[in-house]
Structures are given as C-alpha cells and as structure tokens.
Amino acid sequence: LKFECLSNDGVDKHMVWLIGLKNIFARQLPNMPKEYIVRLVMDRSHKSVMVIRRNQVVGGITYRPYASQRFGEIAFCAITADEQVKGYGTRLMNHLKQHARDGDGLTHFLTYADNNAVGYFIKQGFTKEIHLDKDQWHGYIKDYDGGILMECKIDPNLPYTD
Ligand code: ACO
C-alpha cells in the first residue's frame, strides 16, 4: 500500500492513476457532473493524493493549493465502494495534511462537504465554524450551494504519517 501525491505531469503511469481516481469520483459523487470532475482532476493547478494498492487506485483526494493564501480547497474525496470504512479515508487525509503542510506550506483546508460526509470530515478535524479571515479565502473558492463549508487547521508540528 502506498500514498502518492501528484498532478497531471504527462507521466504515463500518473495519467493511468488519475483516470482511475476520476472514475472513483464519478461513481462515488453522483451529483457532480462528470465533465467537471475530469476538468479538475486533470487541471495542473490541482493535486491529487491517492491510495495505491497493487498498482490500482483505491481512492484519493483532489485539492487546489492556494499557496499565497496558505490554504487548500478540497474539491473531491472518495474511496472506492468495496474499500470504504476500513480506515483508508483517515490515512489518506493524514497524508494530505502532511504533504500540504511540509510540501505546499499550507495551514488550513476548506471544503464544501456533502451532507452525508460531514461525519467523516468532523472525525478528520474539520469544523463548520470558519476561523480563517474571510479576506483570506473569499473570491478564491467558488460558492457552491450543494454542501456545507467546513474548515480544518493543520497542526504545525504533529507527525501525521509514520
Ligand atoms: N459519515 C459519517 N462517518 C463516516 C462516514 C460518513 N459518510 N464515512 C466514514 N465515516 C467514519 C467511519 O465510521 C470512521 O469512524 P471511526 O474512526 O470512529 O471508526 C471514520 O469516519 C473514518 O473512516 P474511514 O474508514 O477512514 O473512511 P473511508 O475510508 O470510508 O472514507 C469517505 C470516507 C471518503 C467519506 C468514503 O466513505 C467515501 O468515499 N464515501 C462516498 C463519497 C463521499 O461521500 N465523499 C465525500 C464527499 S464531499 C467531498 O468530496 C468534498
């Protein structure tokens, strides 16, 4: 089992994984238009952290780091159906936090969580209260009425992965 963080860099193996992840998102997030999912997953300003097992994508998180604003927006998060509730979602989020802090220099995440995923995000340290200054994120992330805006502060010191 491994965790990889990458974007659309033209490497064949990465493209295969990104397409696998796009397919998981399309199936697990049926309310999202498929073209929108493809566009963001393949967009070079987005990155994806993926769980890979036996060279197959099991799930992932696609996010956009706003380095100047020190926060990242999680666009999509999903684990393939038959691998949910086995702890992969938690490990994935921990890898995302570690990478975003140490690699991108971010301090927070924001996301519009689906109603049924709010419980998962709360367990990952997200809150419905937004502590970031509105000036820091307003105009960067798009308003989206199909979810609840949630925030997570990344601990500056915690080792999130071993
Ligand atoms: N609601 C409430 N609690 C949940 C949910 C949920 N939908 N999913 C998992 N949990 C809980 C688990 O019970 C577990 O609790 P525990 O630590 O007390 O045992 C904890 O959250 C972590 O569970 P994991 O096994 O690590 O989570 P999993 O691997 O299943 O991944 C995920 C969670 C990504 C939500 C997955 O279930 C999934 O893909 N769901 C369908 C797609 C989805 O809803 N994605 C999020 C949409 S919002 C967005 O993309 C911005």
Tab-separated table of N, CA and C and ligand atoms in Angstrom:
chain	number	residue	atom	x	y	z
A	1	LEU	N	0.849	-1.193	0.000
A	1	LEU	CA	0.000	0.000	0.000
A	1	LEU	C	0.886	1.245	0.000
A	2	LYS	N	0.567	2.175	-0.885
A	2	LYS	CA	1.344	3.407	-0.851
A	2	LYS	C	0.450	4.616	-1.108
A	3	PHE	N	0.963	5.777	-0.716
A	3	PHE	CA	0.260	7.043	-0.904
A	3	PHE	C	1.119	7.904	-1.821
A	4	GLU	N	0.504	8.431	-2.866
A	4	GLU	CA	1.241	9.257	-3.827
A	4	GLU	C	0.522	10.586	-3.963
A	5	CYS	N	1.298	11.663	-4.046
A	5	CYS	CA	0.702	12.973	-4.328
A	5	CYS	C	1.241	13.446	-5.664
A	6	LEU	N	0.369	13.690	-6.620
A	6	LEU	CA	0.838	14.095	-7.941
A	6	LEU	C	-0.216	14.917	-8.662
A	7	SER	N	0.219	15.521	-9.773
A	7	SER	CA	-0.743	16.200	-10.631
A	7	SER	C	-0.497	15.750	-12.065
A	8	ASN	N	-1.260	16.283	-12.965
A	8	ASN	CA	-1.187	15.919	-14.376
A	8	ASN	C	0.131	16.439	-14.955
A	9	ASP	N	1.157	15.562	-14.903
A	9	ASP	CA	2.501	15.970	-15.327
A	9	ASP	C	2.929	15.259	-16.606
A	10	GLY	N	2.005	14.531	-17.245
A	10	GLY	CA	2.306	13.880	-18.510
A	10	GLY	C	2.980	12.515	-18.383
A	11	VAL	N	3.301	12.093	-17.143
A	11	VAL	CA	3.903	10.769	-16.952
A	11	VAL	C	2.804	9.709	-17.137
A	12	ASP	N	3.036	8.731	-18.002
A	12	ASP	CA	2.002	7.737	-18.347
A	12	ASP	C	1.367	7.095	-17.109
A	13	LYS	N	2.199	6.606	-16.202
A	13	LYS	CA	1.690	5.910	-15.018
A	13	LYS	C	0.783	6.835	-14.196
A	14	HIS	N	1.172	8.109	-14.119
A	14	HIS	CA	0.376	9.076	-13.352
A	14	HIS	C	-0.971	9.314	-14.026
A	15	MET	N	-0.960	9.356	-15.358
A	15	MET	CA	-2.217	9.543	-16.093
A	15	MET	C	-3.173	8.383	-15.834
A	16	VAL	N	-2.626	7.164	-15.831
A	16	VAL	CA	-3.479	5.986	-15.584
A	16	VAL	C	-4.098	6.080	-14.192
A	17	TRP	N	-3.306	6.471	-13.208
A	17	TRP	CA	-3.830	6.602	-11.844
A	17	TRP	C	-4.869	7.725	-11.759
A	18	LEU	N	-4.583	8.846	-12.403
A	18	LEU	CA	-5.539	9.971	-12.340
A	18	LEU	C	-6.874	9.589	-12.994
A	19	ILE	N	-6.813	8.810	-14.075
A	19	ILE	CA	-8.059	8.372	-14.717
A	19	ILE	C	-8.805	7.405	-13.788
A	20	GLY	N	-8.055	6.518	-13.118
A	20	GLY	CA	-8.677	5.610	-12.144
A	20	GLY	C	-9.361	6.390	-11.027
A	21	LEU	N	-8.692	7.433	-10.554
A	21	LEU	CA	-9.265	8.248	-9.477
A	21	LEU	C	-10.506	8.994	-9.971
A	22	LYS	N	-10.415	9.552	-11.179
A	22	LYS	CA	-11.561	10.241	-11.778
A	22	LYS	C	-12.770	9.312	-11.829
A	23	ASN	N	-12.547	8.039	-12.182
A	23	ASN	CA	-13.652	7.074	-12.261
A	23	ASN	C	-14.255	6.792	-10.884
A	24	ILE	N	-13.410	6.738	-9.848
A	24	ILE	CA	-13.934	6.539	-8.481
A	24	ILE	C	-14.790	7.751	-8.079
A	25	PHE	N	-14.286	8.959	-8.356
A	25	PHE	CA	-15.070	10.154	-8.015
A	25	PHE	C	-16.410	10.148	-8.755
A	26	ALA	N	-16.384	9.798	-10.053
A	26	ALA	CA	-17.620	9.833	-10.848
A	26	ALA	C	-18.665	8.893	-10.253
A	27	ARG	N	-18.205	7.749	-9.755
A	27	ARG	CA	-19.142	6.777	-9.195
A	27	ARG	C	-19.586	7.158	-7.780
A	28	GLN	N	-18.665	7.653	-6.980
A	28	GLN	CA	-18.971	7.940	-5.568
A	28	GLN	C	-19.607	9.311	-5.354
A	29	LEU	N	-19.486	10.200	-6.336
A	29	LEU	CA	-20.066	11.548	-6.194
A	29	LEU	C	-21.037	11.766	-7.360
A	30	PRO	N	-22.179	11.037	-7.322
A	30	PRO	CA	-23.071	11.033	-8.490
A	30	PRO	C	-23.703	12.390	-8.794
A	31	ASN	N	-23.682	13.299	-7.834
A	31	ASN	CA	-24.279	14.621	-8.097
A	31	ASN	C	-23.328	15.573	-8.815
A	32	MET	N	-22.060	15.177	-8.913
A	32	MET	CA	-21.078	16.027	-9.604
A	32	MET	C	-21.084	15.712	-11.097
A	33	PRO	N	-21.193	16.715	-11.942
A	33	PRO	CA	-21.100	16.441	-13.380
A	33	PRO	C	-19.746	15.809	-13.724
A	34	LYS	N	-19.778	14.777	-14.543
A	34	LYS	CA	-18.542	14.043	-14.868
A	34	LYS	C	-17.497	14.934	-15.540
A	35	GLU	N	-17.969	15.865	-16.388
A	35	GLU	CA	-17.016	16.744	-17.103
A	35	GLU	C	-16.279	17.642	-16.110
A	36	TYR	N	-17.003	18.059	-15.076
A	36	TYR	CA	-16.400	18.909	-14.043
A	36	TYR	C	-15.325	18.131	-13.282
A	37	ILE	N	-15.620	16.871	-12.963
A	37	ILE	CA	-14.633	16.028	-12.263
A	37	ILE	C	-13.378	15.875	-13.125
A	38	VAL	N	-13.541	15.529	-14.388
A	38	VAL	CA	-12.389	15.340	-15.280
A	38	VAL	C	-11.571	16.626	-15.353
A	39	ARG	N	-12.282	17.746	-15.501
A	39	ARG	CA	-11.579	19.020	-15.684
A	39	ARG	C	-10.681	19.331	-14.483
A	40	LEU	N	-11.225	19.162	-13.274
A	40	LEU	CA	-10.430	19.499	-12.088
A	40	LEU	C	-9.326	18.479	-11.819
A	41	VAL	N	-9.624	17.184	-11.991
A	41	VAL	CA	-8.603	16.166	-11.719
A	41	VAL	C	-7.418	16.346	-12.683
A	42	MET	N	-7.703	16.732	-13.921
A	42	MET	CA	-6.644	16.893	-14.926
A	42	MET	C	-6.040	18.301	-14.946
A	43	ASP	N	-6.633	19.234	-14.227
A	43	ASP	CA	-6.146	20.612	-14.197
A	43	ASP	C	-4.806	20.678	-13.456
A	44	ARG	N	-3.833	21.346	-14.044
A	44	ARG	CA	-2.492	21.333	-13.445
A	44	ARG	C	-2.357	22.167	-12.187
A	45	SER	N	-3.346	22.987	-11.862
A	45	SER	CA	-3.268	23.700	-10.581
A	45	SER	C	-3.882	22.867	-9.446
A	46	HIS	N	-4.416	21.695	-9.774
A	46	HIS	CA	-4.907	20.785	-8.733
A	46	HIS	C	-3.902	19.647	-8.533
A	47	LYS	N	-3.900	19.104	-7.309
A	47	LYS	CA	-3.074	17.944	-6.994
A	47	LYS	C	-3.980	16.851	-6.449
A	48	SER	N	-3.522	15.623	-6.558
A	48	SER	CA	-4.293	14.511	-6.004
A	48	SER	C	-3.401	13.634	-5.140
A	49	VAL	N	-3.882	13.356	-3.930
A	49	VAL	CA	-3.227	12.379	-3.058
A	49	VAL	C	-4.023	11.092	-3.224
A	50	MET	N	-3.347	10.005	-3.549
A	50	MET	CA	-4.050	8.755	-3.852
A	50	MET	C	-3.548	7.603	-3.008
A	51	VAL	N	-4.459	6.699	-2.701
A	51	VAL	CA	-4.094	5.423	-2.080
A	51	VAL	C	-3.933	4.433	-3.229
A	52	ILE	N	-2.760	3.816	-3.316
A	52	ILE	CA	-2.484	2.846	-4.386
A	52	ILE	C	-2.217	1.485	-3.740
A	53	ARG	N	-2.950	0.479	-4.205
A	53	ARG	CA	-2.690	-0.879	-3.717
A	53	ARG	C	-2.527	-1.802	-4.912
A	54	ARG	N	-1.472	-2.555	-4.960
A	54	ARG	CA	-1.151	-3.446	-6.092
A	54	ARG	C	-1.306	-2.695	-7.415
A	55	ASN	N	-0.742	-1.487	-7.449
A	55	ASN	CA	-0.736	-0.635	-8.641
A	55	ASN	C	-2.133	-0.176	-9.090
A	56	GLN	N	-3.140	-0.337	-8.203
A	56	GLN	CA	-4.501	0.114	-8.515
A	56	GLN	C	-4.889	1.231	-7.555
A	57	VAL	N	-5.624	2.208	-8.069
A	57	VAL	CA	-6.101	3.301	-7.210
A	57	VAL	C	-7.307	2.824	-6.412
A	58	VAL	N	-7.221	3.027	-5.090
A	58	VAL	CA	-8.309	2.641	-4.190
A	58	VAL	C	-9.153	3.870	-3.828
A	59	GLY	N	-8.540	5.047	-3.903
A	59	GLY	CA	-9.272	6.274	-3.571
A	59	GLY	C	-8.320	7.449	-3.557
A	60	GLY	N	-8.852	8.616	-3.272
A	60	GLY	CA	-7.974	9.787	-3.246
A	60	GLY	C	-8.708	11.071	-2.919
A	61	ILE	N	-7.912	12.118	-2.835
A	61	ILE	CA	-8.421	13.469	-2.583
A	61	ILE	C	-7.777	14.392	-3.615
A	62	THR	N	-8.590	15.157	-4.319
A	62	THR	CA	-8.086	16.167	-5.249
A	62	THR	C	-8.275	17.532	-4.607
A	63	TYR	N	-7.195	18.312	-4.594
A	63	TYR	CA	-7.284	19.621	-3.937
A	63	TYR	C	-6.526	20.655	-4.740
A	64	ARG	N	-6.845	21.918	-4.434
A	64	ARG	CA	-6.118	23.013	-5.060
A	64	ARG	C	-5.416	23.818	-3.981
A	65	PRO	N	-4.080	23.825	-3.979
A	65	PRO	CA	-3.378	24.645	-3.001
A	65	PRO	C	-3.385	26.115	-3.453
A	66	TYR	N	-3.766	27.017	-2.557
A	66	TYR	CA	-3.634	28.456	-2.802
A	66	TYR	C	-2.462	28.909	-1.930
A	67	ALA	N	-1.249	28.767	-2.471
A	67	ALA	CA	-0.053	28.968	-1.664
A	67	ALA	C	-0.007	30.371	-1.071
A	68	SER	N	-0.371	31.399	-1.835
A	68	SER	CA	-0.282	32.777	-1.338
A	68	SER	C	-1.241	32.987	-0.170
A	69	GLN	N	-2.330	32.208	-0.130
A	69	GLN	CA	-3.343	32.367	0.926
A	69	GLN	C	-3.146	31.343	2.045
A	70	ARG	N	-2.184	30.447	1.869
A	70	ARG	CA	-1.838	29.406	2.848
A	70	ARG	C	-2.967	28.412	3.130
A	71	PHE	N	-3.958	28.309	2.230
A	71	PHE	CA	-4.966	27.266	2.449
A	71	PHE	C	-5.146	26.453	1.169
A	72	GLY	N	-5.748	25.283	1.341
A	72	GLY	CA	-6.060	24.436	0.202
A	72	GLY	C	-7.551	24.155	0.180
A	73	GLU	N	-8.094	24.035	-1.024
A	73	GLU	CA	-9.508	23.675	-1.151
A	73	GLU	C	-9.613	22.228	-1.617
A	74	ILE	N	-10.279	21.410	-0.820
A	74	ILE	CA	-10.521	20.026	-1.223
A	74	ILE	C	-11.714	20.018	-2.173
A	75	ALA	N	-11.476	19.542	-3.391
A	75	ALA	CA	-12.561	19.512	-4.393
A	75	ALA	C	-13.332	18.201	-4.295
A	76	PHE	N	-12.605	17.078	-4.263
A	76	PHE	CA	-13.246	15.758	-4.243
A	76	PHE	C	-12.471	14.836	-3.307
A	77	CYS	N	-13.231	13.959	-2.681
A	77	CYS	CA	-12.640	12.979	-1.764
A	77	CYS	C	-13.483	11.718	-1.849
A	78	ALA	N	-12.887	10.593	-2.139
A	78	ALA	CA	-13.661	9.340	-2.153
A	78	ALA	C	-12.742	8.123	-2.088
A	79	ILE	N	-13.325	7.058	-1.553
A	79	ILE	CA	-12.709	5.727	-1.522
A	79	ILE	C	-13.657	4.809	-2.302
A	80	THR	N	-13.113	3.897	-3.083
A	80	THR	CA	-13.944	3.006	-3.887
A	80	THR	C	-14.873	2.190	-2.976
A	81	ALA	N	-16.071	1.847	-3.506
A	81	ALA	CA	-17.170	1.317	-2.684
A	81	ALA	C	-16.757	0.166	-1.764
A	82	ASP	N	-16.099	-0.862	-2.320
A	82	ASP	CA	-15.831	-2.059	-1.502
A	82	ASP	C	-14.651	-1.900	-0.548
A	83	GLU	N	-14.052	-0.703	-0.493
A	83	GLU	CA	-12.934	-0.478	0.436
A	83	GLU	C	-13.235	0.601	1.470
A	84	GLN	N	-14.495	1.046	1.530
A	84	GLN	CA	-14.843	2.098	2.496
A	84	GLN	C	-14.914	1.540	3.917
A	85	VAL	N	-14.782	2.462	4.875
A	85	VAL	CA	-14.864	2.156	6.310
A	85	VAL	C	-13.834	1.100	6.750
A	86	LYS	N	-12.656	1.139	6.109
A	86	LYS	CA	-11.543	0.272	6.526
A	86	LYS	C	-10.378	1.124	7.011
A	87	GLY	N	-10.599	2.424	7.108
A	87	GLY	CA	-9.540	3.296	7.593
A	87	GLY	C	-8.742	4.008	6.507
A	88	TYR	N	-8.982	3.685	5.234
A	88	TYR	CA	-8.213	4.341	4.164
A	88	TYR	C	-8.487	5.843	4.105
A	89	GLY	N	-9.743	6.231	4.319
A	89	GLY	CA	-10.109	7.648	4.242
A	89	GLY	C	-9.348	8.479	5.273
A	90	THR	N	-9.162	7.911	6.460
A	90	THR	CA	-8.427	8.611	7.523
A	90	THR	C	-6.943	8.704	7.174
A	91	ARG	N	-6.372	7.607	6.707
A	91	ARG	CA	-4.934	7.623	6.365
A	91	ARG	C	-4.666	8.572	5.206
A	92	LEU	N	-5.597	8.598	4.265
A	92	LEU	CA	-5.482	9.494	3.113
A	92	LEU	C	-5.454	10.951	3.580
A	93	MET	N	-6.373	11.297	4.456
A	93	MET	CA	-6.440	12.680	4.945
A	93	MET	C	-5.163	13.037	5.702
A	94	ASN	N	-4.610	12.083	6.466
A	94	ASN	CA	-3.362	12.361	7.185
A	94	ASN	C	-2.209	12.610	6.213
A	95	HIS	N	-2.147	11.839	5.137
A	95	HIS	CA	-1.107	12.089	4.135
A	95	HIS	C	-1.307	13.431	3.465
A	96	LEU	N	-2.547	13.772	3.203
A	96	LEU	CA	-2.833	15.075	2.594
A	96	LEU	C	-2.332	16.206	3.501
A	97	LYS	N	-2.644	16.118	4.792
A	97	LYS	CA	-2.236	17.179	5.733
A	97	LYS	C	-0.713	17.302	5.787
A	98	GLN	N	-0.049	16.164	5.864
A	98	GLN	CA	1.414	16.176	5.933
A	98	GLN	C	2.005	16.817	4.674
A	99	HIS	N	1.497	16.400	3.524
A	99	HIS	CA	2.017	16.914	2.261
A	99	HIS	C	1.725	18.410	2.113
A	100	ALA	N	0.518	18.802	2.462
A	100	ALA	CA	0.106	20.200	2.293
A	100	ALA	C	0.913	21.125	3.207
A	101	ARG	N	1.200	20.653	4.412
A	101	ARG	CA	1.982	21.459	5.351
A	101	ARG	C	3.451	21.510	4.935
A	102	ASP	N	4.059	20.327	4.731
A	102	ASP	CA	5.505	20.277	4.514
A	102	ASP	C	5.888	20.567	3.065
A	103	GLY	N	4.997	20.259	2.135
A	103	GLY	CA	5.301	20.470	0.727
A	103	GLY	C	4.775	21.796	0.190
A	104	ASP	N	3.535	22.137	0.539
A	104	ASP	CA	2.895	23.331	-0.023
A	104	ASP	C	2.921	24.531	0.931
A	105	GLY	N	3.273	24.319	2.201
A	105	GLY	CA	3.285	25.416	3.165
A	105	GLY	C	1.897	25.905	3.567
A	106	LEU	N	0.917	25.017	3.555
A	106	LEU	CA	-0.454	25.422	3.904
A	106	LEU	C	-0.706	25.274	5.403
A	107	THR	N	-1.652	26.061	5.897
A	107	THR	CA	-2.035	25.980	7.312
A	107	THR	C	-3.467	25.488	7.503
A	108	HIS	N	-4.283	25.568	6.460
A	108	HIS	CA	-5.701	25.205	6.595
A	108	HIS	C	-6.220	24.534	5.323
A	109	PHE	N	-7.306	23.801	5.521
A	109	PHE	CA	-8.100	23.312	4.385
A	109	PHE	C	-9.515	23.830	4.510
A	110	LEU	N	-10.107	24.073	3.373
A	110	LEU	CA	-11.545	24.347	3.304
A	110	LEU	C	-12.145	23.340	2.333
A	111	THR	N	-13.397	22.975	2.584
A	111	THR	CA	-14.098	22.118	1.621
A	111	THR	C	-15.592	22.316	1.757
A	112	TYR	N	-16.294	22.112	0.663
A	112	TYR	CA	-17.753	22.008	0.723
A	112	TYR	C	-18.070	20.532	0.852
A	113	ALA	N	-18.471	20.138	2.063
A	113	ALA	CA	-18.739	18.724	2.334
A	113	ALA	C	-20.180	18.384	1.966
A	114	ASP	N	-20.366	17.213	1.344
A	114	ASP	CA	-21.724	16.698	1.141
A	114	ASP	C	-22.309	16.421	2.521
A	115	ASN	N	-23.622	16.572	2.631
A	115	ASN	CA	-24.293	16.306	3.907
A	115	ASN	C	-23.904	14.971	4.514
A	116	ASN	N	-23.872	13.928	3.682
A	116	ASN	CA	-23.612	12.588	4.227
A	116	ASN	C	-22.144	12.354	4.565
A	117	ALA	N	-21.272	13.300	4.216
A	117	ALA	CA	-19.851	13.135	4.523
A	117	ALA	C	-19.399	14.035	5.678
A	118	VAL	N	-20.331	14.813	6.238
A	118	VAL	CA	-19.966	15.735	7.323
A	118	VAL	C	-19.365	14.966	8.499
A	119	GLY	N	-19.941	13.796	8.817
A	119	GLY	CA	-19.443	12.986	9.938
A	119	GLY	C	-17.992	12.560	9.715
A	120	TYR	N	-17.682	12.164	8.504
A	120	TYR	CA	-16.298	11.798	8.164
A	120	TYR	C	-15.378	13.003	8.356
A	121	PHE	N	-15.761	14.172	7.841
A	121	PHE	CA	-14.893	15.346	7.961
A	121	PHE	C	-14.717	15.781	9.419
A	122	ILE	N	-15.773	15.672	10.214
A	122	ILE	CA	-15.634	16.020	11.640
A	122	ILE	C	-14.594	15.107	12.284
A	123	LYS	N	-14.639	13.800	11.946
A	123	LYS	CA	-13.646	12.870	12.510
A	123	LYS	C	-12.233	13.187	12.049
A	124	GLN	N	-12.096	13.890	10.935
A	124	GLN	CA	-10.769	14.288	10.427
A	124	GLN	C	-10.361	15.673	10.932
A	125	GLY	N	-11.119	16.227	11.883
A	125	GLY	CA	-10.732	17.506	12.487
A	125	GLY	C	-11.326	18.736	11.823
A	126	PHE	N	-12.294	18.556	10.941
A	126	PHE	CA	-12.936	19.702	10.289
A	126	PHE	C	-14.076	20.229	11.177
A	127	THR	N	-14.335	21.534	11.058
A	127	THR	CA	-15.445	22.148	11.796
A	127	THR	C	-16.305	22.957	10.831
A	128	LYS	N	-17.539	23.188	11.249
A	128	LYS	CA	-18.431	24.030	10.445
A	128	LYS	C	-18.162	25.505	10.706
A	129	GLU	N	-17.479	25.797	11.832
A	129	GLU	CA	-17.094	27.192	12.093
A	129	GLU	C	-15.849	27.482	11.254
A	130	ILE	N	-15.858	28.627	10.593
A	130	ILE	CA	-14.716	29.015	9.769
A	130	ILE	C	-13.938	30.073	10.548
A	131	HIS	N	-12.676	29.740	10.880
A	131	HIS	CA	-11.848	30.656	11.674
A	131	HIS	C	-10.975	31.539	10.793
A	132	LEU	N	-10.697	31.061	9.592
A	132	LEU	CA	-9.895	31.869	8.665
A	132	LEU	C	-10.638	33.176	8.395
A	133	ASP	N	-9.871	34.258	8.250
A	133	ASP	CA	-10.427	35.541	7.849
A	133	ASP	C	-11.084	35.404	6.491
A	134	LYS	N	-12.266	35.961	6.357
A	134	LYS	CA	-12.941	35.840	5.061
A	134	LYS	C	-12.086	36.420	3.926
A	135	ASP	N	-11.339	37.498	4.243
A	135	ASP	CA	-10.460	38.118	3.230
A	135	ASP	C	-9.437	37.126	2.675
A	136	GLN	N	-9.081	36.143	3.516
A	136	GLN	CA	-8.047	35.190	3.113
A	136	GLN	C	-8.559	34.165	2.093
A	137	TRP	N	-9.879	33.908	2.081
A	137	TRP	CA	-10.381	32.876	1.171
A	137	TRP	C	-11.472	33.360	0.234
A	138	HIS	N	-12.140	34.474	0.592
A	138	HIS	CA	-13.265	34.903	-0.236
A	138	HIS	C	-12.765	35.293	-1.625
A	139	GLY	N	-13.480	34.810	-2.646
A	139	GLY	CA	-13.057	35.093	-4.010
A	139	GLY	C	-12.086	34.056	-4.553
A	140	TYR	N	-11.523	33.225	-3.676
A	140	TYR	CA	-10.641	32.152	-4.134
A	140	TYR	C	-11.423	30.872	-4.353
A	141	ILE	N	-12.272	30.540	-3.377
A	141	ILE	CA	-13.056	29.322	-3.579
A	141	ILE	C	-14.449	29.706	-4.034
A	142	LYS	N	-14.955	28.879	-4.916
A	142	LYS	CA	-16.247	29.199	-5.535
A	142	LYS	C	-17.386	28.858	-4.582
A	143	ASP	N	-18.390	29.700	-4.569
A	143	ASP	CA	-19.598	29.396	-3.796
A	143	ASP	C	-20.280	28.218	-4.461
A	144	TYR	N	-20.793	27.344	-3.637
A	144	TYR	CA	-21.368	26.101	-4.146
A	144	TYR	C	-22.463	25.747	-3.179
A	145	ASP	N	-23.710	25.658	-3.661
A	145	ASP	CA	-24.810	25.510	-2.702
A	145	ASP	C	-25.149	24.056	-2.391
A	146	GLY	N	-24.408	23.110	-2.953
A	146	GLY	CA	-24.709	21.705	-2.678
A	146	GLY	C	-23.913	21.121	-1.528
A	147	GLY	N	-23.489	21.921	-0.576
A	147	GLY	CA	-22.718	21.356	0.529
A	147	GLY	C	-22.524	22.357	1.644
A	148	ILE	N	-21.820	21.898	2.679
A	148	ILE	CA	-21.590	22.724	3.869
A	148	ILE	C	-20.111	23.080	3.911
A	149	LEU	N	-19.815	24.366	3.999
A	149	LEU	CA	-18.414	24.786	4.056
A	149	LEU	C	-17.815	24.363	5.394
A	150	MET	N	-16.687	23.655	5.321
A	150	MET	CA	-16.004	23.205	6.546
A	150	MET	C	-14.529	23.555	6.451
A	151	GLU	N	-13.920	23.698	7.652
A	151	GLU	CA	-12.517	24.112	7.739
A	151	GLU	C	-11.728	23.143	8.610
A	152	CYS	N	-10.458	22.980	8.285
A	152	CYS	CA	-9.558	22.206	9.130
A	152	CYS	C	-8.244	22.955	9.262
A	153	LYS	N	-7.783	23.106	10.503
A	153	LYS	CA	-6.473	23.706	10.724
A	153	LYS	C	-5.450	22.572	10.751
A	154	ILE	N	-4.371	22.734	10.018
A	154	ILE	CA	-3.320	21.724	10.010
A	154	ILE	C	-2.385	22.017	11.174
A	155	ASP	N	-2.153	21.021	12.010
A	155	ASP	CA	-1.253	21.221	13.149
A	155	ASP	C	0.156	21.502	12.617
A	156	PRO	N	0.824	22.553	13.156
A	156	PRO	CA	2.144	22.900	12.604
A	156	PRO	C	3.235	21.878	12.922
A	157	ASN	N	3.043	21.043	13.937
A	157	ASN	CA	4.125	20.143	14.383
A	157	ASN	C	3.806	18.660	14.356
A	158	LEU	N	2.538	18.312	14.403
A	158	LEU	CA	2.155	16.910	14.549
A	158	LEU	C	2.708	16.047	13.409
A	159	PRO	N	3.300	14.876	13.739
A	159	PRO	CA	3.640	13.951	12.660
A	159	PRO	C	2.356	13.209	12.249
A	160	TYR	N	1.849	13.495	11.070
A	160	TYR	CA	0.583	12.889	10.638
A	160	TYR	C	0.769	11.497	10.054
A	161	THR	N	1.985	11.198	9.580
A	161	THR	CA	2.214	9.871	8.992
A	161	THR	C	3.481	9.300	9.622
A	162	ASP	N	3.623	7.946	9.509
A	162	ASP	CA	4.840	7.380	10.106
A	162	ASP	C	5.882	7.039	9.055
B	1	ACO	N1	-20.480	9.629	7.645
B	1	ACO	C1	-20.091	9.527	8.925
B	1	ACO	N2	-18.978	8.903	9.324
B	1	ACO	C2	-18.231	8.330	8.374
B	1	ACO	C3	-18.572	8.360	7.004
B	1	ACO	C4	-19.751	9.050	6.655
B	1	ACO	N3	-20.151	9.138	5.380
B	1	ACO	N4	-17.646	7.680	6.315
B	1	ACO	C5	-16.755	7.245	7.213
B	1	ACO	N5	-17.117	7.643	8.449
B	1	ACO	C6	-16.396	7.406	9.691
B	1	ACO	C7	-16.014	5.977	9.905
B	1	ACO	O1	-17.034	5.259	10.560
B	1	ACO	C8	-14.774	6.118	10.757
B	1	ACO	O2	-15.121	6.354	12.097
B	1	ACO	P1	-14.247	5.724	13.308
B	1	ACO	O3	-12.881	6.333	13.142
B	1	ACO	O4	-14.962	6.184	14.527
B	1	ACO	O5	-14.260	4.255	13.082
B	1	ACO	C9	-14.138	7.403	10.232
B	1	ACO	O6	-15.193	8.136	9.617
B	1	ACO	C10	-13.075	7.167	9.204
B	1	ACO	O7	-13.456	6.113	8.358
B	1	ACO	P2	-12.542	5.582	7.201
B	1	ACO	O8	-12.691	4.088	7.094
B	1	ACO	O9	-11.172	6.111	7.342
B	1	ACO	O10	-13.279	6.283	5.952
B	1	ACO	P3	-13.437	5.728	4.472
B	1	ACO	O11	-12.224	5.009	4.049
B	1	ACO	O12	-14.735	5.021	4.312
B	1	ACO	O13	-13.525	7.110	3.656
B	1	ACO	C11	-15.192	8.553	2.660
B	1	ACO	C12	-14.541	8.056	3.960
B	1	ACO	C13	-14.124	9.191	1.797
B	1	ACO	C14	-16.251	9.582	3.022
B	1	ACO	C15	-15.785	7.335	1.930
B	1	ACO	O14	-16.718	6.691	2.752
B	1	ACO	C16	-16.459	7.670	0.613
B	1	ACO	O15	-15.811	7.642	-0.432
B	1	ACO	N6	-17.769	7.981	0.613
B	1	ACO	C17	-18.531	8.277	-0.602
B	1	ACO	C18	-18.078	9.558	-1.258
B	1	ACO	C19	-18.197	10.775	-0.371
B	1	ACO	O16	-19.186	10.990	0.301
B	1	ACO	N7	-17.138	11.615	-0.389
B	1	ACO	C20	-17.095	12.888	0.291
B	1	ACO	C21	-17.932	13.868	-0.441
B	1	ACO	S1	-17.593	15.560	-0.013
B	1	ACO	C22	-16.242	15.985	-0.958
B	1	ACO	O17	-15.777	15.229	-1.765
B	1	ACO	C23	-15.665	17.351	-0.779
